[in-house]
PDB file of C-alpha atoms in Angstrom:
ATOM      1  CA  MET S   1      65.537 -14.165   3.374  1.00  0.00           C
ATOM      2  CA  VAL S   2      61.970 -14.869   4.470  1.00  0.00           C
ATOM      3  CA  GLN S   3      61.611 -18.557   5.641  1.00  0.00           C
ATOM      4  CA  ARG S   4      58.340 -20.416   5.728  1.00  0.00           C
ATOM      5  CA  VAL S   5      57.373 -23.721   7.260  1.00  0.00           C
ATOM      6  CA  PRO S   6      54.957 -26.435   5.981  1.00  0.00           C
ATOM      7  CA  PRO S   7      51.649 -26.339   7.813  1.00  0.00           C
ATOM      8  CA  GLY S   8      51.431 -28.768  10.692  1.00  0.00           C
ATOM      9  CA  GLY S   9      55.219 -28.886  11.258  1.00  0.00           C
ATOM     10  CA  ILE S  10      57.517 -28.228  14.209  1.00  0.00           C
ATOM     11  CA  TRP S  11      60.081 -25.528  13.662  1.00  0.00           C
ATOM     12  CA  GLU S  12      63.421 -27.467  14.064  1.00  0.00           C
ATOM     13  CA  GLU S  13      66.331 -25.365  13.079  1.00  0.00           C
ATOM     14  CA  GLY S  14      69.661 -27.317  12.343  1.00  0.00           C
ATOM     15  CA  VAL S  15      68.422 -30.821  12.766  1.00  0.00           C
ATOM     16  CA  GLY S  16      71.305 -33.195  13.425  1.00  0.00           C
ATOM     17  CA  ARG S  17      73.317 -30.640  15.475  1.00  0.00           C
ATOM     18  CA  MET S  18      75.168 -31.965  18.445  1.00  0.00           C
ATOM     19  CA  VAL S  19      74.451 -28.873  20.582  1.00  0.00           C
ATOM     20  CA  GLU S  20      70.934 -27.679  21.011  1.00  0.00           C
ATOM     21  CA  ARG S  21      70.617 -23.895  21.282  1.00  0.00           C
ATOM     22  CA  GLN S  22      67.990 -22.185  23.383  1.00  0.00           C
ATOM     23  CA  ARG S  23      65.129 -20.701  21.466  1.00  0.00           C
ATOM     24  CA  VAL S  24      63.350 -17.351  21.953  1.00  0.00           C
ATOM     25  CA  VAL S  25      60.074 -16.759  19.940  1.00  0.00           C
ATOM     26  CA  VAL S  26      59.238 -13.029  19.516  1.00  0.00           C
ATOM     27  CA  ILE S  27      55.542 -12.566  18.542  1.00  0.00           C
ATOM     28  CA  GLY S  28      55.266  -9.343  16.701  1.00  0.00           C
ATOM     29  CA  ALA S  29      57.692  -8.003  13.924  1.00  0.00           C
ATOM     30  CA  GLY S  30      57.025  -4.229  14.514  1.00  0.00           C
ATOM     31  CA  ALA S  31      59.335  -1.746  16.074  1.00  0.00           C
ATOM     32  CA  ALA S  32      59.310  -3.544  19.576  1.00  0.00           C
ATOM     33  CA  GLY S  33      59.524  -7.030  18.164  1.00  0.00           C
ATOM     34  CA  SER S  34      62.420  -6.175  15.742  1.00  0.00           C
ATOM     35  CA  ALA S  35      64.171  -4.209  18.509  1.00  0.00           C
ATOM     36  CA  ALA S  36      63.805  -7.106  20.883  1.00  0.00           C
ATOM     37  CA  ALA S  37      65.161  -9.508  18.338  1.00  0.00           C
ATOM     38  CA  THR S  38      68.100  -7.192  17.599  1.00  0.00           C
ATOM     39  CA  ALA S  39      68.961  -6.885  21.137  1.00  0.00           C
ATOM     40  CA  LEU S  40      68.669 -10.600  21.971  1.00  0.00           C
ATOM     41  CA  LYS S  41      71.217 -11.318  19.048  1.00  0.00           C
ATOM     42  CA  GLN S  42      73.587  -8.618  20.124  1.00  0.00           C
ATOM     43  CA  VAL S  43      73.621  -9.802  23.842  1.00  0.00           C
ATOM     44  CA  ALA S  44      73.564 -13.542  23.120  1.00  0.00           C
ATOM     45  CA  PRO S  45      74.484 -14.371  19.524  1.00  0.00           C
ATOM     46  CA  GLN S  46      74.185 -18.028  20.159  1.00  0.00           C
ATOM     47  CA  LEU S  47      70.357 -17.720  20.838  1.00  0.00           C
ATOM     48  CA  ASP S  48      67.940 -19.220  18.154  1.00  0.00           C
ATOM     49  CA  VAL S  49      65.647 -16.279  17.689  1.00  0.00           C
ATOM     50  CA  VAL S  50      62.330 -16.748  15.734  1.00  0.00           C
ATOM     51  CA  VAL S  51      60.302 -13.694  15.022  1.00  0.00           C
ATOM     52  CA  VAL S  52      56.580 -14.151  14.035  1.00  0.00           C
ATOM     53  CA  GLY S  53      54.831 -11.201  12.195  1.00  0.00           C
ATOM     54  CA  ALA S  54      51.398 -10.831  10.593  1.00  0.00           C
ATOM     55  CA  GLU S  55      52.623  -8.607   7.811  1.00  0.00           C
ATOM     56  CA  GLY S  56      54.240 -10.397   4.903  1.00  0.00           C
ATOM     57  CA  ARG S  57      57.393  -8.415   4.966  1.00  0.00           C
ATOM     58  CA  LEU S  58      60.519  -7.752   6.939  1.00  0.00           C
ATOM     59  CA  PRO S  59      60.196  -4.943   9.630  1.00  0.00           C
ATOM     60  CA  TYR S  60      60.373  -1.380   8.386  1.00  0.00           C
ATOM     61  CA  ASN S  61      60.382   2.146   9.712  1.00  0.00           C
ATOM     62  CA  ARG S  62      56.785   2.598  10.802  1.00  0.00           C
ATOM     63  CA  THR S  63      57.295   6.131  11.593  1.00  0.00           C
ATOM     64  CA  THR S  64      57.323   6.811   7.792  1.00  0.00           C
ATOM     65  CA  VAL S  65      53.923   5.260   7.343  1.00  0.00           C
ATOM     66  CA  ASN S  66      51.649   8.328   8.013  1.00  0.00           C
ATOM     67  CA  LYS S  67      54.434  10.818   6.958  1.00  0.00           C
ATOM     68  CA  GLY S  68      56.975  10.048   4.201  1.00  0.00           C
ATOM     69  CA  LEU S  69      55.134   7.324   2.561  1.00  0.00           C
ATOM     70  CA  LEU S  70      51.778   9.087   2.730  1.00  0.00           C
ATOM     71  CA  THR S  71      53.206  12.191   1.227  1.00  0.00           C
ATOM     72  CA  GLY S  72      55.251  10.325  -1.327  1.00  0.00           C
ATOM     73  CA  ALA S  73      58.542  11.918   0.018  1.00  0.00           C
ATOM     74  CA  VAL S  74      59.894   8.311   0.330  1.00  0.00           C
ATOM     75  CA  GLY S  75      59.114   5.152  -1.537  1.00  0.00           C
ATOM     76  CA  ASP S  76      58.114   1.841  -0.175  1.00  0.00           C
ATOM     77  CA  HIS S  77      61.556   0.346  -1.031  1.00  0.00           C
ATOM     78  CA  GLU S  78      63.123   3.056   1.235  1.00  0.00           C
ATOM     79  CA  VAL S  79      61.627   2.305   4.577  1.00  0.00           C
ATOM     80  CA  GLY S  80      63.313  -0.925   5.378  1.00  0.00           C
ATOM     81  CA  MET S  81      65.614  -1.067   8.399  1.00  0.00           C
ATOM     82  CA  PRO S  82      69.269  -1.416   7.372  1.00  0.00           C
ATOM     83  CA  GLY S  83      70.856  -4.699   8.327  1.00  0.00           C
ATOM     84  CA  ILE S  84      67.543  -6.193   9.661  1.00  0.00           C
ATOM     85  CA  ASP S  85      67.966  -9.263   7.319  1.00  0.00           C
ATOM     86  CA  ASP S  86      71.544  -9.978   8.494  1.00  0.00           C
ATOM     87  CA  LEU S  87      70.786 -10.529  12.155  1.00  0.00           C
ATOM     88  CA  GLY S  88      70.728 -14.239  12.081  1.00  0.00           C
ATOM     89  CA  VAL S  89      67.026 -14.277  13.050  1.00  0.00           C
ATOM     90  CA  SER S  90      64.463 -16.780  11.644  1.00  0.00           C
ATOM     91  CA  TRP S  91      61.470 -14.667  10.290  1.00  0.00           C
ATOM     92  CA  ARG S  92      58.033 -16.155  10.178  1.00  0.00           C
ATOM     93  CA  LEU S  93      56.262 -13.461   8.201  1.00  0.00           C
ATOM     94  CA  GLY S  94      52.577 -13.272   7.046  1.00  0.00           C
ATOM     95  CA  GLN S  95      51.755 -15.500  10.006  1.00  0.00           C
ATOM     96  CA  ARG S  96      49.441 -15.070  12.902  1.00  0.00           C
ATOM     97  CA  VAL S  97      49.808 -16.561  16.365  1.00  0.00           C
ATOM     98  CA  GLN S  98      46.633 -18.170  17.583  1.00  0.00           C
ATOM     99  CA  ALA S  99      47.625 -19.780  20.828  1.00  0.00           C
ATOM    100  CA  VAL S 100      50.392 -19.747  23.461  1.00  0.00           C
ATOM    101  CA  ASP S 101      50.944 -22.602  25.866  1.00  0.00           C
ATOM    102  CA  PRO S 102      53.504 -21.377  28.513  1.00  0.00           C
ATOM    103  CA  SER S 103      53.462 -24.783  30.349  1.00  0.00           C
ATOM    104  CA  ALA S 104      54.268 -26.650  27.209  1.00  0.00           C
ATOM    105  CA  ARG S 105      56.480 -23.927  25.823  1.00  0.00           C
ATOM    106  CA  LEU S 106      54.655 -23.928  22.643  1.00  0.00           C
ATOM    107  CA  VAL S 107      53.682 -21.266  20.127  1.00  0.00           C
ATOM    108  CA  GLU S 108      50.868 -22.354  17.677  1.00  0.00           C
ATOM    109  CA  LEU S 109      50.224 -20.454  14.522  1.00  0.00           C
ATOM    110  CA  ALA S 110      46.797 -20.164  12.680  1.00  0.00           C
ATOM    111  CA  ASP S 111      47.992 -22.523  10.000  1.00  0.00           C
ATOM    112  CA  GLY S 112      48.772 -25.285  12.677  1.00  0.00           C
ATOM    113  CA  THR S 113      52.443 -24.755  12.757  1.00  0.00           C
ATOM    114  CA  ARG S 114      54.031 -24.998  16.074  1.00  0.00           C
ATOM    115  CA  ALA S 115      57.212 -23.635  17.664  1.00  0.00           C
ATOM    116  CA  THR S 116      58.904 -24.776  20.916  1.00  0.00           C
ATOM    117  CA  ALA S 117      60.379 -21.969  22.864  1.00  0.00           C
ATOM    118  CA  ASP S 118      62.549 -21.579  25.854  1.00  0.00           C
ATOM    119  CA  ALA S 119      61.181 -17.970  26.190  1.00  0.00           C
ATOM    120  CA  ILE S 120      58.441 -16.067  24.527  1.00  0.00           C
ATOM    121  CA  VAL S 121      58.372 -12.197  23.898  1.00  0.00           C
ATOM    122  CA  LEU S 122      55.076 -10.599  23.402  1.00  0.00           C
ATOM    123  CA  ALA S 123      55.439  -7.564  21.115  1.00  0.00           C
ATOM    124  CA  THR S 124      52.202  -7.521  19.223  1.00  0.00           C
ATOM    125  CA  GLY S 125      51.627  -3.836  19.199  1.00  0.00           C
ATOM    126  CA  ALA S 126      48.024  -2.456  18.728  1.00  0.00           C
ATOM    127  CA  ASN S 127      45.381  -2.432  15.933  1.00  0.00           C
ATOM    128  CA  PRO S 128      43.182   0.560  14.979  1.00  0.00           C
ATOM    129  CA  ARG S 129      39.904   0.560  17.010  1.00  0.00           C
ATOM    130  CA  PRO S 130      37.031   0.061  14.603  1.00  0.00           C
ATOM    131  CA  LEU S 131      34.170   2.478  14.481  1.00  0.00           C
ATOM    132  CA  PRO S 132      31.306   1.567  16.698  1.00  0.00           C
ATOM    133  CA  ALA S 133      28.842   2.494  14.129  1.00  0.00           C
ATOM    134  CA  ALA S 134      27.738   0.452  11.226  1.00  0.00           C
ATOM    135  CA  ILE S 135      29.448   1.434   7.864  1.00  0.00           C
ATOM    136  CA  ASP S 136      27.197   1.436   4.807  1.00  0.00           C
ATOM    137  CA  PRO S 137      28.653  -1.286   2.555  1.00  0.00           C
ATOM    138  CA  ALA S 138      28.522   1.086  -0.350  1.00  0.00           C
ATOM    139  CA  ALA S 139      30.937   3.317   1.364  1.00  0.00           C
ATOM    140  CA  ALA S 140      33.175   0.725   2.957  1.00  0.00           C
ATOM    141  CA  ASP S 141      36.125   1.292   0.631  1.00  0.00           C
ATOM    142  CA  ARG S 142      36.252   4.969   1.736  1.00  0.00           C
ATOM    143  CA  VAL S 143      36.553   4.152   5.407  1.00  0.00           C
ATOM    144  CA  LEU S 144      40.304   3.260   5.919  1.00  0.00           C
ATOM    145  CA  THR S 145      42.474   2.575   8.826  1.00  0.00           C
ATOM    146  CA  MET S 146      46.007   3.842   9.286  1.00  0.00           C
ATOM    147  CA  ARG S 147      48.765   1.645  10.828  1.00  0.00           C
ATOM    148  CA  THR S 148      50.852  -0.259   8.115  1.00  0.00           C
ATOM    149  CA  ALA S 149      52.510   0.542   4.927  1.00  0.00           C
ATOM    150  CA  SER S 150      49.701  -1.123   3.102  1.00  0.00           C
ATOM    151  CA  ASP S 151      47.278   1.176   4.804  1.00  0.00           C
ATOM    152  CA  SER S 152      49.250   4.194   3.592  1.00  0.00           C
ATOM    153  CA  SER S 153      49.311   2.828   0.089  1.00  0.00           C
ATOM    154  CA  ARG S 154      45.620   2.400   0.078  1.00  0.00           C
ATOM    155  CA  LEU S 155      44.881   5.989   1.209  1.00  0.00           C
ATOM    156  CA  ARG S 156      47.424   7.461  -1.322  1.00  0.00           C
ATOM    157  CA  GLU S 157      45.467   5.514  -3.916  1.00  0.00           C
ATOM    158  CA  ALA S 158      42.202   6.705  -2.706  1.00  0.00           C
ATOM    159  CA  LEU S 159      43.499  10.367  -2.766  1.00  0.00           C
ATOM    160  CA  ALA S 160      44.879   9.951  -6.316  1.00  0.00           C
ATOM    161  CA  THR S 161      41.685   8.328  -7.762  1.00  0.00           C
ATOM    162  CA  ARG S 162      38.906   9.742  -5.847  1.00  0.00           C
ATOM    163  CA  ARG S 163      40.431  13.155  -5.153  1.00  0.00           C
ATOM    164  CA  PRO S 164      38.189  13.807  -2.055  1.00  0.00           C
ATOM    165  CA  SER S 165      37.360  17.389  -1.116  1.00  0.00           C
ATOM    166  CA  ARG S 166      37.735  16.513   2.526  1.00  0.00           C
ATOM    167  CA  VAL S 167      39.098  13.741   4.727  1.00  0.00           C
ATOM    168  CA  VAL S 168      37.785  13.149   8.209  1.00  0.00           C
ATOM    169  CA  ILE S 169      40.117  11.536  10.711  1.00  0.00           C
ATOM    170  CA  ALA S 170      38.536   9.842  13.734  1.00  0.00           C
ATOM    171  CA  GLY S 171      41.124  10.154  16.526  1.00  0.00           C
ATOM    172  CA  ALA S 172      43.422  12.930  17.308  1.00  0.00           C
ATOM    173  CA  GLY S 173      46.168  11.003  18.993  1.00  0.00           C
ATOM    174  CA  LEU S 174      49.747  10.851  17.742  1.00  0.00           C
ATOM    175  CA  LEU S 175      48.869   8.892  14.522  1.00  0.00           C
ATOM    176  CA  GLY S 176      45.833  11.130  13.766  1.00  0.00           C
ATOM    177  CA  ALA S 177      47.377  14.312  14.352  1.00  0.00           C
ATOM    178  CA  GLU S 178      50.457  13.328  12.217  1.00  0.00           C
ATOM    179  CA  THR S 179      48.331  12.132   9.421  1.00  0.00           C
ATOM    180  CA  ALA S 180      46.399  15.356   9.385  1.00  0.00           C
ATOM    181  CA  GLY S 181      49.615  17.350   9.053  1.00  0.00           C
ATOM    182  CA  SER S 182      50.841  14.949   6.365  1.00  0.00           C
ATOM    183  CA  LEU S 183      47.548  15.330   4.364  1.00  0.00           C
ATOM    184  CA  HIS S 184      47.753  19.187   4.757  1.00  0.00           C
ATOM    185  CA  THR S 185      51.106  19.324   3.134  1.00  0.00           C
ATOM    186  CA  VAL S 186      49.667  17.621   0.063  1.00  0.00           C
ATOM    187  CA  GLY S 187      46.815  20.015  -0.098  1.00  0.00           C
ATOM    188  CA  VAL S 188      43.931  17.935   1.486  1.00  0.00           C
ATOM    189  CA  THR S 189      41.522  19.649   3.686  1.00  0.00           C
ATOM    190  CA  VAL S 190      41.273  17.639   6.903  1.00  0.00           C
ATOM    191  CA  THR S 191      38.771  17.602   9.775  1.00  0.00           C
ATOM    192  CA  LEU S 192      39.881  15.863  13.056  1.00  0.00           C
ATOM    193  CA  VAL S 193      37.327  14.561  15.391  1.00  0.00           C
ATOM    194  CA  ASP S 194      38.074  13.313  18.910  1.00  0.00           C
ATOM    195  CA  PRO S 195      36.323  13.366  22.374  1.00  0.00           C
ATOM    196  CA  ALA S 196      39.153  15.389  23.746  1.00  0.00           C
ATOM    197  CA  VAL S 197      39.215  19.115  23.913  1.00  0.00           C
ATOM    198  CA  ARG S 198      42.604  19.393  22.267  1.00  0.00           C
ATOM    199  CA  PRO S 199      44.591  17.036  20.016  1.00  0.00           C
ATOM    200  CA  LEU S 200      47.231  14.751  21.923  1.00  0.00           C
ATOM    201  CA  SER S 201      45.695  15.820  25.207  1.00  0.00           C
ATOM    202  CA  ARG S 202      45.895  12.159  26.581  1.00  0.00           C
ATOM    203  CA  HIS S 203      49.526  11.784  25.436  1.00  0.00           C
ATOM    204  CA  LEU S 204      51.039  15.327  26.198  1.00  0.00           C
ATOM    205  CA  GLY S 205      48.713  16.939  28.876  1.00  0.00           C
ATOM    206  CA  ALA S 206      46.659  20.040  28.506  1.00  0.00           C
ATOM    207  CA  THR S 207      49.548  22.467  28.279  1.00  0.00           C
ATOM    208  CA  ALA S 208      51.618  20.802  25.671  1.00  0.00           C
ATOM    209  CA  ALA S 209      48.472  19.790  23.712  1.00  0.00           C
ATOM    210  CA  GLY S 210      47.514  23.426  23.763  1.00  0.00           C
ATOM    211  CA  TRP S 211      50.933  24.259  22.262  1.00  0.00           C
ATOM    212  CA  VAL S 212      50.333  21.599  19.436  1.00  0.00           C
ATOM    213  CA  HIS S 213      47.032  23.025  18.749  1.00  0.00           C
ATOM    214  CA  ASP S 214      48.237  26.701  18.520  1.00  0.00           C
ATOM    215  CA  GLU S 215      51.266  25.812  16.401  1.00  0.00           C
ATOM    216  CA  HIS S 216      49.818  23.162  13.971  1.00  0.00           C
ATOM    217  CA  LEU S 217      46.237  23.905  13.779  1.00  0.00           C
ATOM    218  CA  PRO S 218      46.067  27.764  13.788  1.00  0.00           C
ATOM    219  CA  ARG S 219      42.807  27.946  11.749  1.00  0.00           C
ATOM    220  CA  ALA S 220      41.093  25.326  13.692  1.00  0.00           C
ATOM    221  CA  SER S 221      38.227  27.597  14.841  1.00  0.00           C
ATOM    222  CA  THR S 222      37.465  28.983  11.312  1.00  0.00           C
ATOM    223  CA  CYS S 223      34.321  27.057  10.695  1.00  0.00           C
ATOM    224  CA  GLY S 224      32.858  27.044   7.163  1.00  0.00           C
ATOM    225  CA  ARG S 225      36.130  28.389   5.555  1.00  0.00           C
ATOM    226  CA  VAL S 226      37.504  26.085   2.927  1.00  0.00           C
ATOM    227  CA  SER S 227      41.196  25.914   3.217  1.00  0.00           C
ATOM    228  CA  PRO S 228      43.940  23.175   3.084  1.00  0.00           C
ATOM    229  CA  SER S 229      44.568  23.574   6.744  1.00  0.00           C
ATOM    230  CA  PRO S 230      43.416  20.833   9.126  1.00  0.00           C
ATOM    231  CA  ARG S 231      40.293  21.947  11.141  1.00  0.00           C
ATOM    232  CA  TRP S 232      39.905  20.717  14.711  1.00  0.00           C
ATOM    233  CA  VAL S 233      36.451  19.786  15.780  1.00  0.00           C
ATOM    234  CA  PRO S 234      36.451  19.808  19.689  1.00  0.00           C
ATOM    235  CA  ARG S 235      33.817  18.039  21.595  1.00  0.00           C
ATOM    236  CA  ALA S 236      32.065  21.286  22.705  1.00  0.00           C
ATOM    237  CA  THR S 237      31.459  22.425  19.124  1.00  0.00           C
ATOM    238  CA  ARG S 238      30.546  19.183  17.383  1.00  0.00           C
ATOM    239  CA  SER S 239      26.917  18.605  16.269  1.00  0.00           C
ATOM    240  CA  PRO S 240      25.026  15.718  18.216  1.00  0.00           C
TER     241      PRO S 240
END
């Protein structure tokens, strides 16, 4: 069950208990945060573990966001982590941390709620890097990020309602390359754009990135040809 705390309050679990438990606050409810909370409860069940997450839902399998959820192979109700709600963890969801005071052992949320902590785990993950160029307000609803289940839903809705002839993905790291493959499976023409010469170069190195390029983007160099296969636009061939 998702528990919420009134603004301005202090999180006090089990008021009136004779024995005070140690509390660990985990900041971030993604893969790292939920894994940390699970491990803490397994190793020390007596710990009072509080997990703070910006998304207003329990942790889910994020690897499905740009694959199963995007293609429709799985539904939103199928991506939850089994047993995650039975850990004995206090979830503070739909909340953002605005300050951490290690000396006072306090975590403060944007709504003014504070939590005391004997230890703090930082597992915030990363957010998509925004485009450095200005975006025309009239086109803002067509420039989307891909990180969360909500992002995937927005992209699926855009594909269904707008039926774009081409999708351009800025960034050919793991998320970008996988998203390109997923869109390809549902018949969308994709162009990948990245400063690197090969997709996933910074993750896998030149040799393995070359294998990925040859295996998954075989028609990458076929410029001007309309096909549902993702096209790779390397730095050397892009227009200024």
